[in-house]
PDB file of C-alpha atoms in Angstrom:
ATOM      1  CA  MET A   1      35.972  -0.329 -83.781  1.00 38.00           C
ATOM      2  CA  SER A   2      33.371  -1.159 -81.215  1.00 49.00           C
ATOM      3  CA  ARG A   3      32.610  -4.349 -79.363  1.00 77.00           C
ATOM      4  CA  ARG A   4      33.732  -7.738 -80.517  1.00 87.00           C
ATOM      5  CA  LEU A   5      31.359 -10.370 -81.824  1.00 93.00           C
ATOM      6  CA  GLU A   6      32.205 -14.048 -81.743  1.00 94.00           C
ATOM      7  CA  PHE A   7      31.157 -16.802 -84.106  1.00 95.00           C
ATOM      8  CA  ARG A   8      31.849 -20.505 -83.612  1.00 95.00           C
ATOM      9  CA  GLY A   9      33.001 -22.312 -86.736  1.00 96.00           C
ATOM     10  CA  GLN A  10      31.970 -25.784 -87.796  1.00 95.00           C
ATOM     11  CA  SER A  11      35.166 -27.107 -86.149  1.00 96.00           C
ATOM     12  CA  GLY A  12      34.211 -25.572 -82.800  1.00 96.00           C
ATOM     13  CA  ALA A  13      36.870 -22.849 -83.032  1.00 95.00           C
ATOM     14  CA  VAL A  14      35.678 -19.399 -81.941  1.00 95.00           C
ATOM     15  CA  TYR A  15      36.503 -16.386 -84.117  1.00 95.00           C
ATOM     16  CA  SER A  16      36.292 -12.817 -82.850  1.00 94.00           C
ATOM     17  CA  PHE A  17      35.216 -10.065 -85.263  1.00 95.00           C
ATOM     18  CA  THR A  18      34.816  -6.299 -84.958  1.00 92.00           C
ATOM     19  CA  ARG A  19      32.647  -3.873 -86.869  1.00 90.00           C
ATOM     20  CA  LEU A  20      34.217  -1.834 -89.623  1.00 81.00           C
ATOM     21  CA  GLU A  21      33.072   1.653 -88.653  1.00 74.00           C
ATOM     22  CA  GLY A  22      34.339   4.827 -90.293  1.00 69.00           C
ATOM     23  CA  GLN A  23      37.989   3.860 -90.261  1.00 70.00           C
ATOM     24  CA  ALA A  24      40.624   4.544 -92.828  1.00 74.00           C
ATOM     25  CA  LEU A  25      40.957   1.314 -94.789  1.00 87.00           C
ATOM     26  CA  LYS A  26      44.442  -0.135 -94.684  1.00 88.00           C
ATOM     27  CA  PRO A  27      45.950  -2.632 -97.130  1.00 90.00           C
ATOM     28  CA  ILE A  28      45.794  -5.514 -94.657  1.00 90.00           C
ATOM     29  CA  GLY A  29      44.499  -9.060 -94.949  1.00 92.00           C
ATOM     30  CA  VAL A  30      41.249  -9.886 -93.180  1.00 93.00           C
ATOM     31  CA  THR A  31      38.625 -12.565 -92.891  1.00 94.00           C
ATOM     32  CA  TYR A  32      35.208 -10.913 -93.074  1.00 95.00           C
ATOM     33  CA  VAL A  33      31.631 -11.844 -92.401  1.00 96.00           C
ATOM     34  CA  ILE A  34      28.459 -10.063 -93.359  1.00 97.00           C
ATOM     35  CA  ALA A  35      25.995 -10.614 -90.545  1.00 96.00           C
ATOM     36  CA  GLU A  36      22.675  -9.355 -89.255  1.00 95.00           C
ATOM     37  CA  ALA A  37      21.562  -8.925 -85.660  1.00 93.00           C
ATOM     38  CA  GLY A  38      18.294 -10.644 -84.796  1.00 90.00           C
ATOM     39  CA  ALA A  39      16.210 -11.479 -81.764  1.00 90.00           C
ATOM     40  CA  GLU A  40      18.257 -14.630 -81.155  1.00 88.00           C
ATOM     41  CA  GLY A  41      21.699 -13.158 -81.850  1.00 90.00           C
ATOM     42  CA  TRP A  42      23.780 -12.603 -84.947  1.00 93.00           C
ATOM     43  CA  ARG A  43      23.160 -14.541 -88.145  1.00 94.00           C
ATOM     44  CA  LEU A  44      25.903 -15.072 -90.723  1.00 96.00           C
ATOM     45  CA  LEU A  45      24.842 -14.119 -94.236  1.00 97.00           C
ATOM     46  CA  LYS A  46      28.173 -14.263 -96.120  1.00 96.00           C
ATOM     47  CA  VAL A  47      31.771 -15.131 -95.348  1.00 96.00           C
ATOM     48  CA  GLY A  48      34.903 -14.154 -97.238  1.00 94.00           C
ATOM     49  CA  HIS A  49      38.488 -13.017 -97.012  1.00 93.00           C
ATOM     50  CA  THR A  50      40.717 -10.541 -98.762  1.00 93.00           C
ATOM     51  CA  ASN A  51      44.433  -9.837 -98.970  1.00 92.00           C
ATOM     52  CA  ASN A  52      43.780  -6.088 -99.034  1.00 93.00           C
ATOM     53  CA  LEU A  53      40.927  -4.517 -97.085  1.00 92.00           C
ATOM     54  CA  ALA A  54      41.527  -1.174 -98.814  1.00 93.00           C
ATOM     55  CA  GLU A  55      40.696  -2.662-102.240  1.00 93.00           C
ATOM     56  CA  ARG A  56      37.085  -3.032-101.035  1.00 92.00           C
ATOM     57  CA  SER A  57      36.473  -6.425-102.671  1.00 93.00           C
ATOM     58  CA  TRP A  58      33.878  -6.929 -99.923  1.00 93.00           C
ATOM     59  CA  ALA A  59      31.827  -3.866-101.012  1.00 94.00           C
ATOM     60  CA  GLY A  60      29.897  -5.695-103.762  1.00 95.00           C
ATOM     61  CA  PRO A  61      28.860  -8.633-101.567  1.00 95.00           C
ATOM     62  CA  LEU A  62      27.899  -6.200 -98.790  1.00 95.00           C
ATOM     63  CA  ALA A  63      25.735  -4.064-101.106  1.00 96.00           C
ATOM     64  CA  GLU A  64      24.079  -7.171-102.568  1.00 96.00           C
ATOM     65  CA  THR A  65      23.338  -8.566 -99.113  1.00 96.00           C
ATOM     66  CA  LYS A  66      21.956  -5.238 -97.868  1.00 96.00           C
ATOM     67  CA  GLU A  67      19.314  -5.325-100.614  1.00 96.00           C
ATOM     68  CA  ALA A  68      17.660  -8.308 -98.923  1.00 96.00           C
ATOM     69  CA  HIS A  69      18.901  -7.592 -95.390  1.00 96.00           C
ATOM     70  CA  PRO A  70      19.109  -3.807 -94.783  1.00 96.00           C
ATOM     71  CA  GLY A  71      20.497  -4.338 -91.279  1.00 94.00           C
ATOM     72  CA  ALA A  72      23.477  -6.372 -92.487  1.00 96.00           C
ATOM     73  CA  GLU A  73      26.890  -5.256 -91.288  1.00 94.00           C
ATOM     74  CA  LEU A  74      30.464  -5.958 -92.294  1.00 94.00           C
ATOM     75  CA  LEU A  75      32.589  -7.448 -89.521  1.00 95.00           C
ATOM     76  CA  ILE A  76      36.321  -8.056 -89.883  1.00 94.00           C
ATOM     77  CA  ARG A  77      38.990 -10.190 -88.292  1.00 93.00           C
ATOM     78  CA  LEU A  78      42.620  -9.237 -88.820  1.00 87.00           C
ATOM     79  CA  ASN A  79      44.830 -12.101 -89.895  1.00 76.00           C
ATOM     80  CA  VAL A  80      48.452 -12.680 -90.704  1.00 70.00           C
ATOM     81  CA  SER A  81      48.576 -15.239 -93.480  1.00 87.00           C
ATOM     82  CA  ARG A  82      46.363 -16.040 -96.422  1.00 88.00           C
ATOM     83  CA  SER A  83      46.209 -19.727 -95.480  1.00 91.00           C
ATOM     84  CA  ILE A  84      44.769 -18.828 -92.068  1.00 90.00           C
ATOM     85  CA  ARG A  85      42.183 -16.506 -93.642  1.00 90.00           C
ATOM     86  CA  GLU A  86      41.143 -19.216 -96.104  1.00 91.00           C
ATOM     87  CA  ALA A  87      40.856 -21.821 -93.338  1.00 93.00           C
ATOM     88  CA  GLU A  88      38.762 -19.526 -91.118  1.00 93.00           C
ATOM     89  CA  ALA A  89      36.415 -18.604 -93.961  1.00 93.00           C
ATOM     90  CA  ALA A  90      36.010 -22.295 -94.848  1.00 94.00           C
ATOM     91  CA  ASP A  91      35.242 -23.140 -91.207  1.00 95.00           C
ATOM     92  CA  LEU A  92      32.554 -20.445 -90.985  1.00 95.00           C
ATOM     93  CA  ALA A  93      30.998 -20.907 -94.457  1.00 95.00           C
ATOM     94  CA  PRO A  94      28.772 -23.894 -93.521  1.00 93.00           C
ATOM     95  CA  LEU A  95      27.039 -21.669 -90.933  1.00 91.00           C
ATOM     96  CA  VAL A  96      25.786 -19.131 -93.483  1.00 93.00           C
ATOM     97  CA  ASP A  97      21.983 -18.902 -93.681  1.00 83.00           C
TER      98      ASP A  97
END
C-alpha cells in the first residue's frame, strides 16, 4: 500500500487509511471509504465496513460510485473489532458528499 490518507470524523478523531492496490485480499475486518482526489483535497463519497475484506462486499458500492466519479478509489483501515469499525464508519458518514 502506498501513502496514508487521513480523514477527520465528526467527533474530531482522525482516521488513517491506505489505498488498496493490487494486494492479495485477506479475510480481515476493515473500515473503508470510497473517496476522490480533488483540487482541495480528498472528498468522501461513501463509507462502510466489512468483517471480511476478501468477500469483496465493497466491490458493488465502488463500481456504482465509479460510474459517477471515475477517479474514486477504495481506501481501507485495518481494525480489530466490529464495534470499532461500526463506530468509525458512523463517525465518518456525516462527512460524505
